[in-house]
CSV table of C-alpha atoms in Angstrom, one decimal:
chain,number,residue,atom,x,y,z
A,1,UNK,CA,255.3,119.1,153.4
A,2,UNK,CA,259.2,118.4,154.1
A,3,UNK,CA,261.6,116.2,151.8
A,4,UNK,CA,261.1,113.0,153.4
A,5,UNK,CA,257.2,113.0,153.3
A,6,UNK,CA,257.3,114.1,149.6
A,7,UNK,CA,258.0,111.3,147.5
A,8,UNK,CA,256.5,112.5,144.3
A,9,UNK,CA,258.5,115.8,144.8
A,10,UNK,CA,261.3,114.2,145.1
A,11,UNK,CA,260.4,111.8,142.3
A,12,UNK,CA,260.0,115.1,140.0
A,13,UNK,CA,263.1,116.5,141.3
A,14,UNK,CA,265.3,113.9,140.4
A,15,UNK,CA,263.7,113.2,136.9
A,16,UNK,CA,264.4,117.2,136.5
A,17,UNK,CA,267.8,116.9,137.6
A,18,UNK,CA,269.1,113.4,136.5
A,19,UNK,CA,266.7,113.1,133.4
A,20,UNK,CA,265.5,109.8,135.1
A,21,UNK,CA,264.1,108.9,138.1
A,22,UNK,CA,263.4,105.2,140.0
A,23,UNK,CA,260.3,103.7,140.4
A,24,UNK,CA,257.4,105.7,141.8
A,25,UNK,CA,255.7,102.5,143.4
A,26,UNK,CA,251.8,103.1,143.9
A,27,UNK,CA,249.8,101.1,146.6
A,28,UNK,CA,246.3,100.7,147.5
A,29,UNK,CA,243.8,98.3,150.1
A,30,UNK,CA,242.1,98.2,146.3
A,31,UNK,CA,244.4,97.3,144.2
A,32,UNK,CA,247.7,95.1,143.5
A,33,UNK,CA,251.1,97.3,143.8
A,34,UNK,CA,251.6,99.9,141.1
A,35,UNK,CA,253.7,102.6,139.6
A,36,UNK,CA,253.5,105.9,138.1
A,37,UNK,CA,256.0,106.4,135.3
A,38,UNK,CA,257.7,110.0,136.4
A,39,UNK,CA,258.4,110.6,132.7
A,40,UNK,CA,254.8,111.3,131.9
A,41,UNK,CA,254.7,114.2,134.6
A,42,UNK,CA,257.5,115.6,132.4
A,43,UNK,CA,255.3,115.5,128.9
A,44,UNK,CA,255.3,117.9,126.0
A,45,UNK,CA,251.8,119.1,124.7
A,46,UNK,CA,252.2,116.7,121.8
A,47,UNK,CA,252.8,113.8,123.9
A,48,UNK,CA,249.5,114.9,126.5
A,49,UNK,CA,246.5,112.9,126.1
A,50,UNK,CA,243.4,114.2,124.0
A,51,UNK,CA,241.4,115.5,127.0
A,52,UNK,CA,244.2,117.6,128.0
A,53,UNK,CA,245.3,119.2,125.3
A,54,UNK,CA,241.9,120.1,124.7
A,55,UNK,CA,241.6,121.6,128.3
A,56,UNK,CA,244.4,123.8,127.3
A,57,UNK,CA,243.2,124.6,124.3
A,58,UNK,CA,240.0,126.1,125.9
A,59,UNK,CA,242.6,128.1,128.8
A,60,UNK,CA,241.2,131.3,128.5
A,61,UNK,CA,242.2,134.9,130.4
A,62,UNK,CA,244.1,134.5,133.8
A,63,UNK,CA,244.4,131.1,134.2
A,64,UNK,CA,245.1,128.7,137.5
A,65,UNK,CA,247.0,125.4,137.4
A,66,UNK,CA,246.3,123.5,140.4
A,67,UNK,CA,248.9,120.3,141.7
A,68,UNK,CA,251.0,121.5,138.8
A,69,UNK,CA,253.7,118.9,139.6
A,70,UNK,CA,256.6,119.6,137.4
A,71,UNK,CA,254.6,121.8,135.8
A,72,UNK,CA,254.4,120.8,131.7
A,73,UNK,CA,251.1,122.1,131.6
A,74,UNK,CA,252.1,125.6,133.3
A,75,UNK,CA,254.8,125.4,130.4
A,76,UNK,CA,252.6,124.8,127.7
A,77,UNK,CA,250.2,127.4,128.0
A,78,UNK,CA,252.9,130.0,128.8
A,79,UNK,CA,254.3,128.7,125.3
A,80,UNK,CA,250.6,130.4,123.9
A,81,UNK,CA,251.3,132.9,125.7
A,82,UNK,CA,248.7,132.5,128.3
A,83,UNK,CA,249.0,134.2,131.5
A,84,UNK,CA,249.4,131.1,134.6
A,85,UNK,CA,249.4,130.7,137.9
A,86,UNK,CA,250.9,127.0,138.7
A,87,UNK,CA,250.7,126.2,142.6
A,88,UNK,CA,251.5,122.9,144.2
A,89,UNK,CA,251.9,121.7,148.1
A,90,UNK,CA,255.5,120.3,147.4
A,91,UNK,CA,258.2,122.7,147.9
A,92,UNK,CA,259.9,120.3,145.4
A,93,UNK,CA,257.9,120.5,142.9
A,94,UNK,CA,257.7,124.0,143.3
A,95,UNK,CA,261.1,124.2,143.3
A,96,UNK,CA,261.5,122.0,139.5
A,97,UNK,CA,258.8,124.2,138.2
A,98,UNK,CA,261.1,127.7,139.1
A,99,UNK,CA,264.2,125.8,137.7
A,100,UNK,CA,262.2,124.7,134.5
A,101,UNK,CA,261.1,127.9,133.7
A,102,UNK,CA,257.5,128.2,135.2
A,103,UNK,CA,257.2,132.0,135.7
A,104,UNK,CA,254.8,131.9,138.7
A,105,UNK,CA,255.2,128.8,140.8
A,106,UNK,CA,253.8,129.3,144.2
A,107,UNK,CA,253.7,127.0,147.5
A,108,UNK,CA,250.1,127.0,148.2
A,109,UNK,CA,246.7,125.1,148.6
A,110,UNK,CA,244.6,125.3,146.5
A,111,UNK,CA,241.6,125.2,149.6
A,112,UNK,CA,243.1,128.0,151.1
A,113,UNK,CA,244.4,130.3,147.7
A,114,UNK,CA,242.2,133.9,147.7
A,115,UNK,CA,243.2,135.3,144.4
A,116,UNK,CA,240.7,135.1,141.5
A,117,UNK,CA,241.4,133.1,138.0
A,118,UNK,CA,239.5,133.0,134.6
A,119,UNK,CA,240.2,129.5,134.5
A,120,UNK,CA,241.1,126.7,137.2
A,121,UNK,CA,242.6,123.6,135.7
A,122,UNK,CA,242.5,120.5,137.6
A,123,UNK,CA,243.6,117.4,135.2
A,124,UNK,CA,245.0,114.5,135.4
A,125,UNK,CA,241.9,114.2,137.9
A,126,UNK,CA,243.2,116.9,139.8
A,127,UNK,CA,239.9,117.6,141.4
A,128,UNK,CA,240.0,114.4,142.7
A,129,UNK,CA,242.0,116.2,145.5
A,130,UNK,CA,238.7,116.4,147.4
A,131,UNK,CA,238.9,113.1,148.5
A,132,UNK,CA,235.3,112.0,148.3
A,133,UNK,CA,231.7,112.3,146.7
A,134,UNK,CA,230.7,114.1,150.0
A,135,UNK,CA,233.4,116.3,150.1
A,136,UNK,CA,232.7,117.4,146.5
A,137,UNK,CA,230.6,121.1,147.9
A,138,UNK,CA,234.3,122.0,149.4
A,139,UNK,CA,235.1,122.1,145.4
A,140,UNK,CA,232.6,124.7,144.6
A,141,UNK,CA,233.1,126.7,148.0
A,142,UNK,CA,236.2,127.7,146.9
A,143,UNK,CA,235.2,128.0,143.3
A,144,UNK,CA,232.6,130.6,144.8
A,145,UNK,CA,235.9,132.3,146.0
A,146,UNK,CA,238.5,132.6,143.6
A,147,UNK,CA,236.3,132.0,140.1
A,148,UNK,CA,236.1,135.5,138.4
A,149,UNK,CA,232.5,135.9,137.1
A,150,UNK,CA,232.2,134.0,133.5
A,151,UNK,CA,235.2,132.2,135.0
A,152,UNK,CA,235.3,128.5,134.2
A,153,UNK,CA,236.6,124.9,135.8
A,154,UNK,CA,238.4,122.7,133.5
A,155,UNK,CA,238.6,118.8,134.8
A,156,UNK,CA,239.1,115.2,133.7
A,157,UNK,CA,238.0,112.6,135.5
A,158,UNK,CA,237.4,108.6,134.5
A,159,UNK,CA,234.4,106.6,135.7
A,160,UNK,CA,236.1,103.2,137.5
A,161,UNK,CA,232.3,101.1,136.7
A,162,UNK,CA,234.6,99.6,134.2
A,163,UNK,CA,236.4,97.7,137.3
A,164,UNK,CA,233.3,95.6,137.6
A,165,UNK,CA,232.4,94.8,133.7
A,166,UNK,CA,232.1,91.2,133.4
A,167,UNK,CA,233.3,88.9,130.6
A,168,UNK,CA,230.2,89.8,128.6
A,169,UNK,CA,230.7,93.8,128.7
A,170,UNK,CA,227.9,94.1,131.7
A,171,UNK,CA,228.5,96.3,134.7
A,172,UNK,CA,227.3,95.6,138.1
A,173,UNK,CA,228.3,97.9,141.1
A,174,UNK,CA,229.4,96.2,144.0
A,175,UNK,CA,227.0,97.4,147.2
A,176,UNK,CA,229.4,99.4,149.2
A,177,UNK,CA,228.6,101.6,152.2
A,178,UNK,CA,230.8,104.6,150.2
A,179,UNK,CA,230.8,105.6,146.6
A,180,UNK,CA,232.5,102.8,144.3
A,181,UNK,CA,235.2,105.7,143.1
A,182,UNK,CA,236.6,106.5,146.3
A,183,UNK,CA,240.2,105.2,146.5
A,184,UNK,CA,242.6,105.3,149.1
A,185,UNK,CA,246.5,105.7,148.0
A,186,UNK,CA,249.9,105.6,149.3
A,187,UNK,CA,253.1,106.9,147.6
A,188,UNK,CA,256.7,105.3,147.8
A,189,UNK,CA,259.8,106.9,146.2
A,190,UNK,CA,262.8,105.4,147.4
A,191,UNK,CA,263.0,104.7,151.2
A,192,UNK,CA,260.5,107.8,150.9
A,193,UNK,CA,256.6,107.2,151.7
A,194,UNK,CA,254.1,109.4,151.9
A,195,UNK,CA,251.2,109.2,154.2
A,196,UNK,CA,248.0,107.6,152.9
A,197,UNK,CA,245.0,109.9,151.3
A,198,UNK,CA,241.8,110.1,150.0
A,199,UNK,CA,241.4,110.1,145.9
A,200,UNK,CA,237.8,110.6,144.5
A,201,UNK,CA,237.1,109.4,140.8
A,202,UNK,CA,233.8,110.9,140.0
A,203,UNK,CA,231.5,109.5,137.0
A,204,UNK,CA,229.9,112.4,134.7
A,205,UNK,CA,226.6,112.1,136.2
A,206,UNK,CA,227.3,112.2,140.1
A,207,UNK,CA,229.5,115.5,139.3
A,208,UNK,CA,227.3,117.6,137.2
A,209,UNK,CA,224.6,116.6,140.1
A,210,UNK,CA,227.0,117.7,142.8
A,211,UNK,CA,227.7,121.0,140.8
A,212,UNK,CA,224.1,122.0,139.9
A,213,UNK,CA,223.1,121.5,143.7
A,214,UNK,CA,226.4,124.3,144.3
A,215,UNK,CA,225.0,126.4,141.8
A,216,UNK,CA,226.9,125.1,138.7
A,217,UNK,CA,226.6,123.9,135.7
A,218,UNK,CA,228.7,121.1,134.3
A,219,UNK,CA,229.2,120.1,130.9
A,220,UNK,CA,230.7,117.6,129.3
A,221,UNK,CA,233.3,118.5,126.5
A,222,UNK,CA,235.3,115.6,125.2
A,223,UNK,CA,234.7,111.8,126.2
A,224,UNK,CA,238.0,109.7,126.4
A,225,UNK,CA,238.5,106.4,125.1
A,226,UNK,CA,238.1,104.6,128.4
A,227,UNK,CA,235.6,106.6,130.5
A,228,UNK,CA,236.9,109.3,131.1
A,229,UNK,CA,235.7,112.8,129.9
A,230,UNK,CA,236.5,116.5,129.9
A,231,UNK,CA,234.7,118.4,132.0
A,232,UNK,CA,233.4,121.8,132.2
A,233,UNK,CA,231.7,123.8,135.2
A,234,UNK,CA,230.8,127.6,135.4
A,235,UNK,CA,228.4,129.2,137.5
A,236,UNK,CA,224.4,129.1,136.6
């Protein structure tokens, strides 16, 4: 990934480097025009939601961030001490991660990484990565791979039913020909924007079916206060 296909690296670099950044503008076929605010991928641990400062709580042994970004998770579990891994597929990021202090920040895919972690962290819906419900096994393949034995996943994800709650608190799925959590998404930074991709938000249920058909077991450790949860999956 160069420069000028990376607008959330270079959204990262700049907030590193200026201690502001412009708007990170958010689209999707879904949804009305959005925006990430880049100060949140620049969080302390006491600023990080709930679920994820549980997750690094429970960071045990050798220990993988994956999509680190600009890396504050990488930075606060090295601030306990733990031994981390951050990789990312932006150079940029990668790049604000060194400068910030990350100790190991690598350019590499996660799909394709063959060392072997403890603990993979994927929040901020990291493992949403895989794109789809289908696509989920790909997950598990690689956790097959690079999961030590005892080893554990660490994941949020949020459960979008609450898109169609009515007036009166019910939910009713629309009747789509692909699962209702299955975004599309484009990035714009600038006169920078990134090609469109697959995002998957997976309810509890559908992932801790998906894992125990791989082999895993999912549990659920912490439920947010708007459906999402903490998840964790180790082998059966």
């Amino acid at each position: 990934m160069n420069a000028n296909q990376d607008p959330m690296g270079q959204a990262i670099a700049d907030y590193h480097k200026y201690g502001k950044a412009e708007t990170l503008r958010v689209f999707s076929p879904m949804f009305d025009e959005d925006e990430l605010p880049v100060s949140t991928l620049f969080r302390s641990f006491e600023e990080m939601p709930q679920l994820e400062q549980t997750a690094l709580k429970m960071a045990n042994g050798h220990t993988l961030d994956v999509g680190a970004g600009s890396g504050c998770h990488t930075l606060a579990l090295q601030q306990r001490g733990v031994d981390v891994t951050a990789i990312d597929i932006s150079p940029l990021s990668v790049q604000t991660m060194q400068e910030r202090g990350v100790k190991r920040a690598l350019l590499q895919d996660f799909f394709t990484f063959d060392e072997q972690f403890d603990t993979v962290l994927m929040l901020m819906n990291g493992a949403g990565m895989v794109g789809t419900v289908e696509r989920l096994p790909i997950l598990f393949q690689t956790l097959n791979r690079i999961l030590k034995p005892g080893g554990q996943l660490l994941c949020d994800s949020s459960d979008l039913c609450y898109l169609f709650e009515d007036e009166e608190g019910i939910i009713e799925l629309p009747d789509l020909d692909y699962y209702y959590g299955e975004l599309v998404y484009q990035l714009q930074y600038k006169d920078i924007k990134g090609e469109p991709f697959q995002w998957l938000y997976v309810d509890a249920d559908t992932l801790s079916a998906q894992a125990e058909a791989c082999g895993y077991i999912m549990e659920v450790v912490q439920q947010g206060e708007h459906y999402d949860y903490l998840a964790k999956i180790t082998k059966a």
